[in-house]
PDB file of C-alpha atoms and ligand atoms in Angstrom:
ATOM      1  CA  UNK A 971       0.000   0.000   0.000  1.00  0.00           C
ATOM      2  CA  UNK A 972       1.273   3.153  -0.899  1.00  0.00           C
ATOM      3  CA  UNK A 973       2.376   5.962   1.727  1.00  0.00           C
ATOM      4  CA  UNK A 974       2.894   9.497   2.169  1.00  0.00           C
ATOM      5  CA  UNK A 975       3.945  12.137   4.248  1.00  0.00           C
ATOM      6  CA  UNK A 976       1.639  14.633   5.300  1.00  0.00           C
ATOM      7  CA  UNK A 977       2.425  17.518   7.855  1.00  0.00           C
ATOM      8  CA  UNK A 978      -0.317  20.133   9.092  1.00  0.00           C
ATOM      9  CA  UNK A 979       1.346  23.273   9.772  1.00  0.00           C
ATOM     10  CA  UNK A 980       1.409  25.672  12.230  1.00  0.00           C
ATOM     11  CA  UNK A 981      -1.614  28.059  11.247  1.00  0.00           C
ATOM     12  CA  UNK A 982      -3.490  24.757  11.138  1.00  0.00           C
ATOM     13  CA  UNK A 983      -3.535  24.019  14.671  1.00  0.00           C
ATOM     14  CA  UNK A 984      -3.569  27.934  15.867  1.00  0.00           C
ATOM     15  CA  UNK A 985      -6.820  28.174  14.171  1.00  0.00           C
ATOM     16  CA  UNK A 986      -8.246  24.771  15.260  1.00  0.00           C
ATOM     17  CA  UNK A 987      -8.807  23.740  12.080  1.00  0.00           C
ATOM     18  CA  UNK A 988      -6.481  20.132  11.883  1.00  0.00           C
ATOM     19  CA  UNK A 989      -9.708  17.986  13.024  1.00  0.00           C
ATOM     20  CA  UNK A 990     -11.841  19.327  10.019  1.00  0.00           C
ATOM     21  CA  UNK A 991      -8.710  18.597   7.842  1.00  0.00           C
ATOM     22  CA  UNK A 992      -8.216  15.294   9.434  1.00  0.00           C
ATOM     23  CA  UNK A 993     -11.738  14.204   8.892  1.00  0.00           C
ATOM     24  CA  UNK A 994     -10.973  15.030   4.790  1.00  0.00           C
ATOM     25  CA  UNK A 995      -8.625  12.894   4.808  1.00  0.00           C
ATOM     26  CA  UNK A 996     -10.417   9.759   6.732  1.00  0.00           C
ATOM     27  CA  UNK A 997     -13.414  10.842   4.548  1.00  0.00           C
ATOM     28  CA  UNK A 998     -11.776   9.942   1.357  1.00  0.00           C
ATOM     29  CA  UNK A 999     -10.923   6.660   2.598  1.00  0.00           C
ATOM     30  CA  UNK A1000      -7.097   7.384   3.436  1.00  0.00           C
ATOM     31  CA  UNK A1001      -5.450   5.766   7.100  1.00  0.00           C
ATOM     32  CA  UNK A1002      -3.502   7.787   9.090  1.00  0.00           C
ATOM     33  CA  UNK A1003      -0.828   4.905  10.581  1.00  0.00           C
ATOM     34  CA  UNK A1004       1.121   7.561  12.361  1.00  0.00           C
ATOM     35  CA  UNK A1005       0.867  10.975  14.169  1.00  0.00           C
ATOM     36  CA  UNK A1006       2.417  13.055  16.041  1.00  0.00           C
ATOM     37  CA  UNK A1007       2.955  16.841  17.398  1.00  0.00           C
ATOM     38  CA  UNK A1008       6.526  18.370  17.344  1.00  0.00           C
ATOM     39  CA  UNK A1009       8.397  21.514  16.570  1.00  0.00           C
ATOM     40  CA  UNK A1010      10.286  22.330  13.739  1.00  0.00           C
ATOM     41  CA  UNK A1011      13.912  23.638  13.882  1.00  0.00           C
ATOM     42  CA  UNK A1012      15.462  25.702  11.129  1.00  0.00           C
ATOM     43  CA  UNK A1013      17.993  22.939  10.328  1.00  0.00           C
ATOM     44  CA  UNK A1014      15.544  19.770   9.803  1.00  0.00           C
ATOM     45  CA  UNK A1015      13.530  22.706   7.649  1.00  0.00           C
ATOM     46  CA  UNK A1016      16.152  23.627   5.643  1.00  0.00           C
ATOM     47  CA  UNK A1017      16.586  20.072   4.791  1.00  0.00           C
ATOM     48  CA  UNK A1018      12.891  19.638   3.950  1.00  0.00           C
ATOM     49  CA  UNK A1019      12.501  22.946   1.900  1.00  0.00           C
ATOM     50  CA  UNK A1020      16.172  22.110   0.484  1.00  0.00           C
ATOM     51  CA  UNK A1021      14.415  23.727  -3.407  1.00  0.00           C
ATOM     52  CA  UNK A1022      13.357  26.639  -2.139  1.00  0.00           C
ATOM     53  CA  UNK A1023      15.642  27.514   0.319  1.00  0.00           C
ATOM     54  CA  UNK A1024      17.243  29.895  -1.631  1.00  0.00           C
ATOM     55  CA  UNK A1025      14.125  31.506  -2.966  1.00  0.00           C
ATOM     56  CA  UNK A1026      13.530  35.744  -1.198  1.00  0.00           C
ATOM     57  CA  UNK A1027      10.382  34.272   0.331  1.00  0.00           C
ATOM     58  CA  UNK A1028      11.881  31.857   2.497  1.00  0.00           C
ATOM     59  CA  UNK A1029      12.927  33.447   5.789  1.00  0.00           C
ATOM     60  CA  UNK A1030       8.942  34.117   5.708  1.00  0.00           C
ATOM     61  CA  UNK A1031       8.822  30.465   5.679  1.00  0.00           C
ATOM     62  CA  UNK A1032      11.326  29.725   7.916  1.00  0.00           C
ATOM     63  CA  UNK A1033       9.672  32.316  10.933  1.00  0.00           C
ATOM     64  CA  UNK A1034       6.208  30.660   9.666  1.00  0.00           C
ATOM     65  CA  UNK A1035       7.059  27.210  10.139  1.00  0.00           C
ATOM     66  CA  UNK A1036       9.287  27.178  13.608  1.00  0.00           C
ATOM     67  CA  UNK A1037       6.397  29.679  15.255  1.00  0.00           C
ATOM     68  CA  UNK A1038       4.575  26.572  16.520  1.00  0.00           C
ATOM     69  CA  UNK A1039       3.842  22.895  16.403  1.00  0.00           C
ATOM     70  CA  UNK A1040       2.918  21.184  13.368  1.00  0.00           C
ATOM     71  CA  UNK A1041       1.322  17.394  13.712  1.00  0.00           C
ATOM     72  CA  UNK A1042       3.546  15.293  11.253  1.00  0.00           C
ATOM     73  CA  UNK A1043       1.474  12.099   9.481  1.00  0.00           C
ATOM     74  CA  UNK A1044       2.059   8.980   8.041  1.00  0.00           C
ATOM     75  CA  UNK A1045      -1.043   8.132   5.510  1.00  0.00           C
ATOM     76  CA  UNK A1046      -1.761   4.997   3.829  1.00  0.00           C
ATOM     77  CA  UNK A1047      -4.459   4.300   0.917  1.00  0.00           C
ATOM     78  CA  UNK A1048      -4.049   3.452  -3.315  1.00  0.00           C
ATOM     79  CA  UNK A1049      -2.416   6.269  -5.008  1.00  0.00           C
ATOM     80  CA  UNK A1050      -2.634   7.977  -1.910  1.00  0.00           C
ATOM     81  CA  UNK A1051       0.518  10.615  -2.868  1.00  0.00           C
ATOM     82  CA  UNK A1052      -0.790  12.453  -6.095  1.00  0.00           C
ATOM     83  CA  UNK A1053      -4.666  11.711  -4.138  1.00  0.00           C
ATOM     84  CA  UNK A1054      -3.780  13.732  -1.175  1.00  0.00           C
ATOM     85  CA  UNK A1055      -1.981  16.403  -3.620  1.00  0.00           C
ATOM     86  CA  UNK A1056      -5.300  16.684  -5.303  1.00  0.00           C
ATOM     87  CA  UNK A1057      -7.453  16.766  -2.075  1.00  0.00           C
ATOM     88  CA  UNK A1058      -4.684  19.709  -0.753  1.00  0.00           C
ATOM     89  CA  UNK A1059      -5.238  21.603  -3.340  1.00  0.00           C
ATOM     90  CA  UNK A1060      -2.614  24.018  -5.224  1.00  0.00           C
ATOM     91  CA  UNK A1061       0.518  25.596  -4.106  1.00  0.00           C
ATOM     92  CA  UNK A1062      -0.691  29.261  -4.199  1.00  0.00           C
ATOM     93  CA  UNK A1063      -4.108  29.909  -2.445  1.00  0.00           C
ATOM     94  CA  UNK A1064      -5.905  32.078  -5.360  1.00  0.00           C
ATOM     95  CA  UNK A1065      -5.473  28.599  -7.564  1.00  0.00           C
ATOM     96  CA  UNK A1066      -6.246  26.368  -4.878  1.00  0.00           C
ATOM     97  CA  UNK A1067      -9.959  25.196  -5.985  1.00  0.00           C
ATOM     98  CA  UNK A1068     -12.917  25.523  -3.740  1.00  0.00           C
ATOM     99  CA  UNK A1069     -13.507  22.003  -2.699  1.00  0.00           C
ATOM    100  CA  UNK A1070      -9.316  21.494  -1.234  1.00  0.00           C
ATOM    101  CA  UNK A1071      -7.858  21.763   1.710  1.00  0.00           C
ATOM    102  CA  UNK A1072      -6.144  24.971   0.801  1.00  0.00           C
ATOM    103  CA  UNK A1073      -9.030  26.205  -2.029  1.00  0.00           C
ATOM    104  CA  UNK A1074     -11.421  26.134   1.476  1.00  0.00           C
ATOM    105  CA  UNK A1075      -8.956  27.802   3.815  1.00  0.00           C
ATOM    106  CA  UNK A1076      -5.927  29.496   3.373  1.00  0.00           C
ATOM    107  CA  UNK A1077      -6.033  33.161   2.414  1.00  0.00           C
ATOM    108  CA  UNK A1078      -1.977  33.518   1.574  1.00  0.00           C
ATOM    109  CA  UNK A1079       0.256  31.074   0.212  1.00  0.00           C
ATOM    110  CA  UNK A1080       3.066  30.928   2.768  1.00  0.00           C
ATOM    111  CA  UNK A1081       0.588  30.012   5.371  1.00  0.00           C
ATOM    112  CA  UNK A1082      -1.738  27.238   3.403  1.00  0.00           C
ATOM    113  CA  UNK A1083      -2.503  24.660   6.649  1.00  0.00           C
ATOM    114  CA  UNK A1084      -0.691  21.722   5.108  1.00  0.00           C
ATOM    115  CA  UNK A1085       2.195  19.991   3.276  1.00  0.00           C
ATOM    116  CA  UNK A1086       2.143  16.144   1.154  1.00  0.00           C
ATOM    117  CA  UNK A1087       5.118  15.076  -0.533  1.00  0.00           C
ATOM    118  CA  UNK A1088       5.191  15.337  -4.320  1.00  0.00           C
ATOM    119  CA  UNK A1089       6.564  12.268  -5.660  1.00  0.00           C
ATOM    120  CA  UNK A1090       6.445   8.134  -3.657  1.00  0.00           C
ATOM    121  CA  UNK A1091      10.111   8.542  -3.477  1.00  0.00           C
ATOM    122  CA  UNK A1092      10.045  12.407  -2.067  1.00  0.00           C
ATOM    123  CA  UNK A1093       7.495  10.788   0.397  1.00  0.00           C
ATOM    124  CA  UNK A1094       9.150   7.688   1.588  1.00  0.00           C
ATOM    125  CA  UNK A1095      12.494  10.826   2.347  1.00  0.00           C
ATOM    126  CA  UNK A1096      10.172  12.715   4.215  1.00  0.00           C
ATOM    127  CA  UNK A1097       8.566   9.807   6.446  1.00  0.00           C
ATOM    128  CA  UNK A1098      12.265   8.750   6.809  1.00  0.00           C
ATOM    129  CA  UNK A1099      13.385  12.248   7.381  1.00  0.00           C
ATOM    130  CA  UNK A1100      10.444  12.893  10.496  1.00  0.00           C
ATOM    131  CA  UNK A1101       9.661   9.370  11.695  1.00  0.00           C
ATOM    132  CA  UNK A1102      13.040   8.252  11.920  1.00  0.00           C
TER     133      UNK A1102
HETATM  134  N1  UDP B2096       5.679  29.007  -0.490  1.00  0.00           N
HETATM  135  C1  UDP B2096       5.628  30.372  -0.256  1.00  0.00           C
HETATM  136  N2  UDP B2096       5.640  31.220  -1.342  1.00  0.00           N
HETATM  137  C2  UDP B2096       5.711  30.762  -2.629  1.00  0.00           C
HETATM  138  C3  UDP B2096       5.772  29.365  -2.845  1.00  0.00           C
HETATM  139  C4  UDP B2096       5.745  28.513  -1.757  1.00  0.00           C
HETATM  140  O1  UDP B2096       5.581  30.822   0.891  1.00  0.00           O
HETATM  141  O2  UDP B2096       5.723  31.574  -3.577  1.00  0.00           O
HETATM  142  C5  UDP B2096       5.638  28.082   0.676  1.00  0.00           C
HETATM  143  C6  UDP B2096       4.267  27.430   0.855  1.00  0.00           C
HETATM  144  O3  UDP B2096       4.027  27.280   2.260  1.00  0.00           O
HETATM  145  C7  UDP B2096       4.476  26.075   0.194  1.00  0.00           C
HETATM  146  C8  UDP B2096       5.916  25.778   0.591  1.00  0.00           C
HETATM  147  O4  UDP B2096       6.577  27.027   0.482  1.00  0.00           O
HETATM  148  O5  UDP B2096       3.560  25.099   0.654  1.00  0.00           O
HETATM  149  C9  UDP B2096       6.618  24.734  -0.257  1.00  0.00           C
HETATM  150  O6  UDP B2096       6.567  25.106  -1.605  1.00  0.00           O
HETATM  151  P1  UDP B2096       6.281  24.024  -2.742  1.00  0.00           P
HETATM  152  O7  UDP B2096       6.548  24.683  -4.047  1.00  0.00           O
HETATM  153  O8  UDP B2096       6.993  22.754  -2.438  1.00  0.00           O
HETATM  154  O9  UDP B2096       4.680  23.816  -2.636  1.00  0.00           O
HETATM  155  P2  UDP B2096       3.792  22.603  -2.064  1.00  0.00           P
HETATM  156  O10 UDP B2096       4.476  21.322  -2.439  1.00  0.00           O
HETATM  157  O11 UDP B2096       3.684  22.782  -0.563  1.00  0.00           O
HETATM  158  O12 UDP B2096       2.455  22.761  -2.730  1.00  0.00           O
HETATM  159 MG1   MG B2097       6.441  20.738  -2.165  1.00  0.00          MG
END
C-alpha cells in the first residue's frame, strides 16, 4: 500500500482547524498509521525545503514554520501521494480550488494549513526524514 507524508502546519492548529482537515482525509478513505505533534527547527527545515531555500520568500517560511507545532502524518491508501496532492489543493491559495484543503482555507500562500510530498520517493524521504 502506498504511503505518504503529510504535515499540518502551524496556522493549522492555531486556528483549530487540523480535526476538520483530518476528517478530509479519513473521509476519502485514506489511514492515518502515524501521528504526532513536534516543533520544527530551522535545520531539519532547511533540509525539507532544500528547493526553495534559496528563494527571497523563504525566511517568511522559515519564521512561519518554527512559530509553533505542526502534527507530522504517516497516511496509507491506493495512489494515496498524487490523491492527497489533489485533495490539498494548489501551491498558491488564489489557484487552490474551492472544494481542497487549501481552495477552502488558506487566504496567503506561505501560510496554506498543510504539506504532502510530491513524488512516492520524495514521500518515503520525508517519512524517513520525520519518523526516523
Ligand atoms: N511558499 C511560499 N511562497 C511561494 C511558494 C511557496 O511561501 O511563492 C511556501 C508554501 O508554504 C508552500 C511551501 O513554500 O507550501 C513549499 O513550496 P512548494 O513549491 O513545495 O509547494 P507545495 O508542495 O507545498 O504545494
Ligand atoms: Mg512541495
Amino acid at each position: 500500500m502506498e504511503r505518504t507524508y503529510i504535515m499540518l502546519k502551524p496556522d493549522a492548529l492555531k486556528r483549530g482547524v487540523a480535526g476538520e482537515i483530518i476528517s478530509r482525509i479519513e473521509r476519502k478513505g485514506y489511514k492515518i498509521v502515524e501521528a504526532k505533534t513536534m516543533q520544527l527547527g530551522k535545520e531539519v527545515l532547511k533540509e525539507h525545503y532544500a528547493h526553495i531555500a534559496d528563494k527571497p520568500f523563504y525566511p517568511e517560511l522559515e519564521a512561519y514554520m518554527t512559530s509553533g507545532p505542526v502534527l507530522a502524518m504517516i497516511v496509507e491508501g491506493p495512489d494515496v501521494v498524487l490523491g492527497m496532492r489533489i485533495l490539498m489543493g494548489a501551491t498558491k491559495f488564489e489557484e487552490a480550488a474551492p472544494g481542497t484543503i487549501r481552495g477552502d482555507y488558506a487566504f496567503c500562500t506561505t501560510e496554506n494549513l498543510i504539506h504532502g510530498s510530491d513524488s512516492v520517493e520524495n514521500a518515503e524521504i520525508e517519512i524517513k526524514r520525520f519518523f526516523k
